[in-house]
Amino acid sequence: MLRIRDASVTFPASDGSSVHALDRVSLDIAPDSIVVAVGASGCGKSTLLNAVAGFLPLTEGSITLDGEPVDRPGGDRGVVFQKDTLLPWASVIDNVALGLKFRGVARKQRRQQAQELLDLVGLSEFGDKPPYELSGGMRQRVGLARALATDPKILLMDEPFGALDSLTRETMQQLLASVWARTGKQILFITHSIEEALTLGTTVVVMSPRPGRIVARFDADFAREFAETGDIGPILSDPRFIELREEIRALIHRPAASGKGVLQ
Ligand SMILES: Nc1ncnc2c1ncn2[C@@H]1O[C@H](COP(=O)(O)OP(=O)(O)OP(=O)(O)O)[C@@H](O)[C@H]1O
């Protein structure tokens, strides 16, 4: 279980003032759940994810993973960014196996584990290719496989499909849902897209900027159906989906509006 309690992050701004990027954010992410944070640009989504990743310290509050304080990066958290961070000179399989290499896993074993992950993300035949021969969607699959390689407790995904065309994005959403259903990983996922949030999230938290806060949270139950069917069409036209989508849209455009799920 990941527990975020009253997490605040303040950055010094160049004009001498300060930016409250995160303001007293509290959030739990239980095993087997996907929590999606959605909100307009600048509402603190990446700051939240970077704090959980251990890339930046909280100004106040605490983050724990299974009771252990999170204050630095660690193999118990796998991170996937919008822009892939693959090593261009290493083969796909060596990129996936990188974290295992750092852990001292023997070459044969780490290649075997990396191959299993490439199978999981549908890239069985691409292990020996260099990353630059892969499409953007394929590189994000490699990134997902690499994030899973150390068997992290939680996956942290910052707009991982944001740069992909809409068809590739849908395929990647299907892949993530099926990986989640098969591995039961807990996931923190950041997006601008309300539809993506509702399709993938078991919980959707809506954030508002200045200061970055959670203004509402919703339980959603479309992710399991999506993982089982891989078909987004019926979900997008489900009246409950449409109702939630419009409610979240209204909150993002008018964060102070009241409505179901609103916290403050
Ligand atoms: N290193 C920094 N120094 C100063 N201000 C920062 C820094 N990083 C982020 N901020 C500010 O903190 C606020 C939250 O930024 P953050 O990147 O977390 O938002 P976001 O919701 O992820 O935005 P986007 O969706 O555009 O990526 C913004 O006002 C941003 O300008």
mmCIF file of C-alpha atoms and ligand atoms in Angstrom:
data_model
loop_
_atom_site.group_PDB
_atom_site.id
_atom_site.type_symbol
_atom_site.label_atom_id
_atom_site.label_comp_id
_atom_site.label_asym_id
_atom_site.label_seq_id
_atom_site.Cartn_x
_atom_site.Cartn_y
_atom_site.Cartn_z
ATOM 1 C CA MET A 1 0.000 0.000 0.000
ATOM 2 C CA LEU A 2 1.262 3.446 -0.956
ATOM 3 C CA ARG A 3 0.212 6.150 1.487
ATOM 4 C CA ILE A 4 0.556 9.834 0.715
ATOM 5 C CA ARG A 5 -0.284 12.063 3.656
ATOM 6 C CA ASP A 6 -0.651 15.843 3.538
ATOM 7 C CA ALA A 7 2.031 16.055 0.872
ATOM 8 C CA SER A 8 3.044 19.611 -0.017
ATOM 9 C CA VAL A 9 5.729 20.813 -2.396
ATOM 10 C CA THR A 10 6.722 24.460 -2.709
ATOM 11 C CA PHE A 11 9.164 25.587 -5.386
ATOM 12 C CA PRO A 12 10.991 28.914 -5.309
ATOM 13 C CA ALA A 13 9.929 30.914 -8.382
ATOM 14 C CA SER A 14 12.386 32.996 -10.427
ATOM 15 C CA ASP A 15 10.700 36.284 -9.335
ATOM 16 C CA GLY A 16 11.428 35.527 -5.676
ATOM 17 C CA SER A 17 7.917 34.294 -4.858
ATOM 18 C CA SER A 18 7.022 30.631 -4.371
ATOM 19 C CA VAL A 19 4.824 28.150 -6.245
ATOM 20 C CA HIS A 20 2.624 25.774 -4.257
ATOM 21 C CA ALA A 21 2.876 22.913 -6.728
ATOM 22 C CA LEU A 22 1.239 20.490 -4.280
ATOM 23 C CA ASP A 23 -0.879 21.426 -1.310
ATOM 24 C CA ARG A 24 -1.736 18.854 1.389
ATOM 25 C CA VAL A 25 -2.420 15.981 -0.961
ATOM 26 C CA SER A 26 -3.472 12.715 0.690
ATOM 27 C CA LEU A 27 -3.956 9.548 -1.320
ATOM 28 C CA ASP A 28 -3.811 5.783 -0.822
ATOM 29 C CA ILE A 29 -2.980 3.347 -3.592
ATOM 30 C CA ALA A 30 -3.840 -0.220 -2.665
ATOM 31 C CA PRO A 31 -2.505 -3.341 -4.392
ATOM 32 C CA ASP A 32 -4.431 -4.207 -7.548
ATOM 33 C CA SER A 33 -5.692 -0.671 -8.012
ATOM 34 C CA ILE A 34 -4.995 1.970 -10.652
ATOM 35 C CA VAL A 35 -5.219 5.503 -9.347
ATOM 36 C CA VAL A 36 -5.322 8.058 -12.142
ATOM 37 C CA ALA A 37 -4.664 11.739 -11.459
ATOM 38 C CA VAL A 38 -6.245 13.987 -14.055
ATOM 39 C CA GLY A 39 -6.209 17.757 -14.308
ATOM 40 C CA ALA A 40 -5.232 20.777 -16.324
ATOM 41 C CA SER A 41 -1.640 21.657 -17.062
ATOM 42 C CA GLY A 42 0.233 22.905 -14.008
ATOM 43 C CA CYS A 43 -1.996 21.322 -11.348
ATOM 44 C CA GLY A 44 0.897 19.376 -9.851
ATOM 45 C CA LYS A 45 0.396 15.926 -11.386
ATOM 46 C CA SER A 46 4.046 15.444 -12.336
ATOM 47 C CA THR A 47 5.190 16.920 -9.043
ATOM 48 C CA LEU A 48 3.093 14.312 -7.233
ATOM 49 C CA LEU A 49 4.493 11.474 -9.336
ATOM 50 C CA ASN A 50 8.072 12.722 -9.016
ATOM 51 C CA ALA A 51 7.716 12.885 -5.240
ATOM 52 C CA VAL A 52 6.421 9.288 -5.152
ATOM 53 C CA ALA A 53 9.291 8.258 -7.440
ATOM 54 C CA GLY A 54 11.689 9.820 -4.915
ATOM 55 C CA PHE A 55 13.016 12.312 -7.467
ATOM 56 C CA LEU A 56 12.060 15.356 -5.415
ATOM 57 C CA PRO A 57 11.568 15.899 -1.681
ATOM 58 C CA LEU A 58 8.300 16.958 -0.083
ATOM 59 C CA THR A 59 8.254 20.321 1.649
ATOM 60 C CA GLU A 60 5.787 18.858 4.133
ATOM 61 C CA GLY A 61 3.929 15.593 4.649
ATOM 62 C CA SER A 62 4.942 11.986 4.092
ATOM 63 C CA ILE A 63 4.917 9.167 1.578
ATOM 64 C CA THR A 64 5.302 5.523 2.603
ATOM 65 C CA LEU A 65 5.260 2.305 0.591
ATOM 66 C CA ASP A 66 4.326 -0.722 2.684
ATOM 67 C CA GLY A 67 5.259 1.328 5.750
ATOM 68 C CA GLU A 68 8.729 2.314 4.467
ATOM 69 C CA PRO A 69 9.357 6.043 3.981
ATOM 70 C CA VAL A 70 9.834 7.078 0.349
ATOM 71 C CA ASP A 71 12.650 9.623 0.204
ATOM 72 C CA ARG A 72 14.771 8.491 -2.770
ATOM 73 C CA PRO A 73 14.383 6.517 -5.993
ATOM 74 C CA GLY A 74 14.213 2.744 -5.584
ATOM 75 C CA GLY A 75 13.581 -0.495 -7.461
ATOM 76 C CA ASP A 76 10.297 -0.932 -5.592
ATOM 77 C CA ARG A 77 8.893 1.795 -7.916
ATOM 78 C CA GLY A 78 8.989 1.440 -11.709
ATOM 79 C CA VAL A 79 8.658 4.676 -13.675
ATOM 80 C CA VAL A 80 7.456 5.256 -17.252
ATOM 81 C CA PHE A 81 7.575 8.766 -18.729
ATOM 82 C CA GLN A 82 5.932 10.294 -21.796
ATOM 83 C CA LYS A 83 9.286 10.462 -23.535
ATOM 84 C CA ASP A 84 11.091 7.154 -23.588
ATOM 85 C CA THR A 85 14.405 7.084 -21.750
ATOM 86 C CA LEU A 86 15.850 4.041 -23.506
ATOM 87 C CA LEU A 87 19.593 3.798 -24.047
ATOM 88 C CA PRO A 88 20.028 4.233 -27.825
ATOM 89 C CA TRP A 89 23.221 2.176 -28.019
ATOM 90 C CA ALA A 90 21.802 -0.865 -26.196
ATOM 91 C CA SER A 91 19.503 -3.490 -27.732
ATOM 92 C CA VAL A 92 15.860 -3.652 -26.702
ATOM 93 C CA ILE A 93 16.446 -6.704 -24.503
ATOM 94 C CA ASP A 94 19.463 -5.109 -22.814
ATOM 95 C CA ASN A 95 17.382 -1.995 -22.125
ATOM 96 C CA VAL A 96 14.714 -4.120 -20.452
ATOM 97 C CA ALA A 97 17.341 -6.050 -18.477
ATOM 98 C CA LEU A 98 19.180 -2.926 -17.280
ATOM 99 C CA GLY A 99 17.653 -2.811 -13.786
ATOM 100 C CA LEU A 100 18.387 -6.511 -13.320
ATOM 101 C CA LYS A 101 21.998 -5.905 -14.318
ATOM 102 C CA PHE A 102 22.289 -3.224 -11.626
ATOM 103 C CA ARG A 103 20.942 -5.764 -9.151
ATOM 104 C CA GLY A 104 23.682 -8.214 -10.086
ATOM 105 C CA VAL A 105 21.424 -10.769 -11.802
ATOM 106 C CA ALA A 106 23.502 -13.073 -14.044
ATOM 107 C CA ARG A 107 23.356 -12.355 -17.789
ATOM 108 C CA LYS A 108 21.546 -15.546 -18.810
ATOM 109 C CA GLN A 109 18.880 -15.142 -16.158
ATOM 110 C CA ARG A 110 18.320 -11.456 -16.806
ATOM 111 C CA ARG A 111 17.955 -12.043 -20.545
ATOM 112 C CA GLN A 112 15.433 -14.805 -19.840
ATOM 113 C CA GLN A 113 13.406 -12.550 -17.539
ATOM 114 C CA ALA A 114 13.634 -9.671 -20.024
ATOM 115 C CA GLN A 115 12.423 -11.953 -22.833
ATOM 116 C CA GLU A 116 9.391 -12.957 -20.739
ATOM 117 C CA LEU A 117 8.571 -9.273 -20.302
ATOM 118 C CA LEU A 118 8.988 -8.615 -24.017
ATOM 119 C CA ASP A 119 6.525 -11.475 -24.597
ATOM 120 C CA LEU A 120 4.135 -9.844 -22.113
ATOM 121 C CA VAL A 121 4.200 -6.514 -23.980
ATOM 122 C CA GLY A 122 3.948 -8.120 -27.421
ATOM 123 C CA LEU A 123 7.537 -7.558 -28.558
ATOM 124 C CA SER A 124 8.809 -11.145 -28.561
ATOM 125 C CA GLU A 125 10.671 -10.737 -31.840
ATOM 126 C CA PHE A 126 12.305 -7.379 -31.181
ATOM 127 C CA GLY A 127 14.820 -8.080 -28.414
ATOM 128 C CA ASP A 128 17.903 -7.720 -30.605
ATOM 129 C CA LYS A 129 16.811 -4.507 -32.338
ATOM 130 C CA PRO A 130 18.158 -1.088 -31.375
ATOM 131 C CA PRO A 131 15.441 1.211 -29.950
ATOM 132 C CA TYR A 132 15.652 3.609 -32.922
ATOM 133 C CA GLU A 133 14.252 0.929 -35.226
ATOM 134 C CA LEU A 134 11.039 0.815 -33.171
ATOM 135 C CA SER A 135 7.950 3.020 -33.462
ATOM 136 C CA GLY A 136 6.946 5.366 -30.616
ATOM 137 C CA GLY A 137 4.330 2.902 -29.351
ATOM 138 C CA MET A 138 6.804 0.038 -29.429
ATOM 139 C CA ARG A 139 9.353 2.097 -27.491
ATOM 140 C CA GLN A 140 6.746 2.784 -24.832
ATOM 141 C CA ARG A 141 6.139 -0.992 -24.641
ATOM 142 C CA VAL A 142 9.866 -1.442 -24.032
ATOM 143 C CA GLY A 143 9.665 1.257 -21.352
ATOM 144 C CA LEU A 144 6.805 -0.597 -19.680
ATOM 145 C CA ALA A 145 8.717 -3.896 -19.824
ATOM 146 C CA ARG A 146 11.780 -2.194 -18.362
ATOM 147 C CA ALA A 147 9.741 -0.651 -15.553
ATOM 148 C CA LEU A 148 8.338 -4.099 -14.733
ATOM 149 C CA ALA A 149 11.740 -5.836 -14.832
ATOM 150 C CA THR A 150 12.632 -5.269 -11.195
ATOM 151 C CA ASP A 151 9.163 -6.506 -10.187
ATOM 152 C CA PRO A 152 8.305 -3.168 -8.532
ATOM 153 C CA LYS A 153 5.512 -2.871 -5.999
ATOM 154 C CA ILE A 154 4.078 0.075 -7.889
ATOM 155 C CA LEU A 155 4.218 1.441 -11.429
ATOM 156 C CA LEU A 156 4.397 5.226 -11.815
ATOM 157 C CA MET A 157 3.312 6.420 -15.244
ATOM 158 C CA ASP A 158 3.534 10.098 -16.233
ATOM 159 C CA GLU A 159 1.468 10.698 -19.407
ATOM 160 C CA PRO A 160 3.024 7.554 -20.900
ATOM 161 C CA PHE A 161 0.795 7.564 -23.973
ATOM 162 C CA GLY A 162 0.491 11.339 -24.354
ATOM 163 C CA ALA A 163 2.760 11.581 -27.404
ATOM 164 C CA LEU A 164 1.191 8.672 -29.315
ATOM 165 C CA ASP A 165 -1.380 8.863 -32.103
ATOM 166 C CA SER A 166 -4.898 7.967 -31.022
ATOM 167 C CA LEU A 167 -4.943 4.413 -32.445
ATOM 168 C CA THR A 168 -1.585 3.503 -30.913
ATOM 169 C CA ARG A 169 -2.699 5.111 -27.687
ATOM 170 C CA GLU A 170 -5.777 2.883 -27.553
ATOM 171 C CA THR A 171 -3.646 -0.207 -28.178
ATOM 172 C CA MET A 172 -1.320 0.829 -25.361
ATOM 173 C CA GLN A 173 -4.267 1.395 -23.031
ATOM 174 C CA GLN A 174 -5.459 -2.159 -23.808
ATOM 175 C CA LEU A 175 -1.973 -3.477 -23.143
ATOM 176 C CA LEU A 176 -1.696 -1.674 -19.823
ATOM 177 C CA ALA A 177 -5.127 -2.885 -18.707
ATOM 178 C CA SER A 178 -4.228 -6.485 -19.542
ATOM 179 C CA VAL A 179 -0.791 -6.210 -17.863
ATOM 180 C CA TRP A 180 -2.526 -4.820 -14.786
ATOM 181 C CA ALA A 181 -5.117 -7.615 -14.769
ATOM 182 C CA ARG A 182 -2.360 -10.231 -15.101
ATOM 183 C CA THR A 183 0.145 -8.795 -12.615
ATOM 184 C CA GLY A 184 -2.150 -7.086 -10.082
ATOM 185 C CA LYS A 185 0.354 -4.209 -9.863
ATOM 186 C CA GLN A 186 -0.690 -1.037 -8.161
ATOM 187 C CA ILE A 187 -0.369 1.868 -10.542
ATOM 188 C CA LEU A 188 -0.266 5.654 -10.266
ATOM 189 C CA PHE A 189 -1.082 7.075 -13.697
ATOM 190 C CA ILE A 190 -1.040 10.726 -14.741
ATOM 191 C CA THR A 191 -2.999 12.077 -17.695
ATOM 192 C CA HIS A 192 -4.679 15.125 -19.220
ATOM 193 C CA SER A 193 -7.311 12.906 -20.799
ATOM 194 C CA ILE A 194 -10.543 12.412 -18.864
ATOM 195 C CA GLU A 195 -11.514 9.464 -21.077
ATOM 196 C CA GLU A 196 -8.173 7.791 -20.487
ATOM 197 C CA ALA A 197 -8.522 8.390 -16.747
ATOM 198 C CA LEU A 198 -11.972 6.797 -16.610
ATOM 199 C CA THR A 199 -11.059 3.900 -18.885
ATOM 200 C CA LEU A 200 -7.968 2.903 -16.906
ATOM 201 C CA GLY A 201 -8.595 4.069 -13.347
ATOM 202 C CA THR A 202 -10.166 2.141 -10.508
ATOM 203 C CA THR A 203 -9.966 5.504 -8.748
ATOM 204 C CA VAL A 204 -9.828 8.834 -10.529
ATOM 205 C CA VAL A 205 -8.594 11.876 -8.635
ATOM 206 C CA VAL A 206 -9.211 15.309 -10.093
ATOM 207 C CA MET A 207 -6.570 17.945 -9.400
ATOM 208 C CA SER A 208 -6.769 21.717 -9.635
ATOM 209 C CA PRO A 209 -3.882 24.195 -9.935
ATOM 210 C CA ARG A 210 -2.507 27.042 -7.791
ATOM 211 C CA PRO A 211 -2.193 25.438 -5.348
ATOM 212 C CA GLY A 212 -2.111 21.860 -6.664
ATOM 213 C CA ARG A 213 -4.853 20.008 -4.826
ATOM 214 C CA ILE A 214 -7.104 17.002 -5.135
ATOM 215 C CA VAL A 215 -10.586 18.492 -5.506
ATOM 216 C CA ALA A 216 -12.546 15.281 -6.103
ATOM 217 C CA ARG A 217 -12.157 11.542 -6.267
ATOM 218 C CA PHE A 218 -14.330 8.997 -8.004
ATOM 219 C CA ASP A 219 -14.452 5.226 -7.947
ATOM 220 C CA ALA A 220 -14.598 3.925 -11.498
ATOM 221 C CA ASP A 221 -15.229 0.345 -12.566
ATOM 222 C CA PHE A 222 -14.522 0.343 -16.285
ATOM 223 C CA ALA A 223 -10.880 -0.814 -16.099
ATOM 224 C CA ARG A 224 -11.719 -4.438 -15.302
ATOM 225 C CA GLU A 225 -14.234 -4.608 -18.145
ATOM 226 C CA PHE A 226 -11.695 -2.997 -20.468
ATOM 227 C CA ALA A 227 -9.003 -5.492 -19.395
ATOM 228 C CA GLU A 228 -11.370 -8.389 -20.075
ATOM 229 C CA THR A 229 -12.835 -7.265 -23.398
ATOM 230 C CA GLY A 230 -10.128 -4.954 -24.784
ATOM 231 C CA ASP A 231 -13.028 -3.090 -26.386
ATOM 232 C CA ILE A 232 -13.295 0.582 -25.523
ATOM 233 C CA GLY A 233 -16.381 1.236 -27.696
ATOM 234 C CA PRO A 234 -19.103 0.000 -25.316
ATOM 235 C CA ILE A 235 -17.367 1.722 -22.400
ATOM 236 C CA LEU A 236 -17.247 5.109 -24.126
ATOM 237 C CA SER A 237 -20.957 4.928 -24.844
ATOM 238 C CA ASP A 238 -21.976 3.662 -21.373
ATOM 239 C CA PRO A 239 -24.286 6.320 -19.841
ATOM 240 C CA ARG A 240 -22.446 6.067 -16.484
ATOM 241 C CA PHE A 241 -19.156 6.729 -18.266
ATOM 242 C CA ILE A 242 -20.609 9.749 -20.046
ATOM 243 C CA GLU A 243 -22.073 11.121 -16.827
ATOM 244 C CA LEU A 244 -18.762 10.795 -14.951
ATOM 245 C CA ARG A 245 -16.816 12.220 -17.884
ATOM 246 C CA GLU A 246 -19.001 15.331 -17.959
ATOM 247 C CA GLU A 247 -18.836 15.719 -14.191
ATOM 248 C CA ILE A 248 -15.043 15.574 -14.258
ATOM 249 C CA ARG A 249 -14.909 17.923 -17.241
ATOM 250 C CA ALA A 250 -16.989 20.475 -15.303
ATOM 251 C CA LEU A 251 -14.715 20.121 -12.274
ATOM 252 C CA ILE A 252 -11.567 20.678 -14.314
ATOM 253 C CA HIS A 253 -13.023 23.780 -15.910
ATOM 254 C CA ARG A 254 -14.603 25.024 -12.677
ATOM 255 C CA PRO A 255 -12.703 23.349 -9.830
ATOM 256 C CA ALA A 256 -14.715 25.117 -7.146
ATOM 257 C CA ALA A 257 -18.017 23.742 -8.467
ATOM 258 C CA SER A 258 -19.873 21.382 -6.187
ATOM 259 C CA GLY A 259 -21.004 17.929 -7.205
ATOM 260 C CA LYS A 260 -20.798 14.243 -6.402
ATOM 261 C CA GLY A 261 -17.353 13.203 -5.252
ATOM 262 C CA VAL A 262 -16.227 16.773 -4.491
ATOM 263 C CA LEU A 263 -14.049 16.999 -1.420
ATOM 264 C CA GLN A 264 -13.934 20.688 -0.747
HETATM 265 N N1 LIG B 1 11.378 22.876 -10.618
HETATM 266 C C1 LIG B 1 10.384 23.770 -10.556
HETATM 267 N N2 LIG B 1 10.621 25.043 -10.170
HETATM 268 C C2 LIG B 1 9.622 25.938 -10.066
HETATM 269 N N3 LIG B 1 8.314 25.663 -10.334
HETATM 270 C C3 LIG B 1 8.035 24.431 -10.734
HETATM 271 C C4 LIG B 1 9.038 23.406 -10.879
HETATM 272 N N4 LIG B 1 8.414 22.251 -11.295
HETATM 273 C C5 LIG B 1 7.111 22.549 -11.403
HETATM 274 N N5 LIG B 1 6.884 23.837 -11.076
HETATM 275 C C6 LIG B 1 5.565 24.501 -11.043
HETATM 276 O O1 LIG B 1 4.726 23.713 -10.230
HETATM 277 C C7 LIG B 1 3.407 23.661 -10.772
HETATM 278 C C8 LIG B 1 3.013 22.204 -11.004
HETATM 279 O O2 LIG B 1 3.828 21.669 -12.058
HETATM 280 P P1 LIG B 1 3.649 20.175 -12.570
HETATM 281 O O3 LIG B 1 4.667 19.951 -13.639
HETATM 282 O O4 LIG B 1 3.643 19.228 -11.435
HETATM 283 O O5 LIG B 1 2.191 20.223 -13.209
HETATM 284 P P2 LIG B 1 1.462 19.187 -14.165
HETATM 285 O O6 LIG B 1 0.069 19.083 -13.693
HETATM 286 O O7 LIG B 1 2.254 17.919 -14.241
HETATM 287 O O8 LIG B 1 1.540 19.936 -15.558
HETATM 288 P P3 LIG B 1 1.575 19.327 -17.037
HETATM 289 O O9 LIG B 1 0.319 18.562 -17.187
HETATM 290 O O10 LIG B 1 1.671 20.533 -17.908
HETATM 291 O O11 LIG B 1 2.813 18.460 -17.109
HETATM 292 C C9 LIG B 1 3.438 24.496 -12.044
HETATM 293 O O12 LIG B 1 2.958 25.785 -11.715
HETATM 294 C C10 LIG B 1 4.907 24.552 -12.410
HETATM 295 O O13 LIG B 1 5.216 25.726 -13.095
#
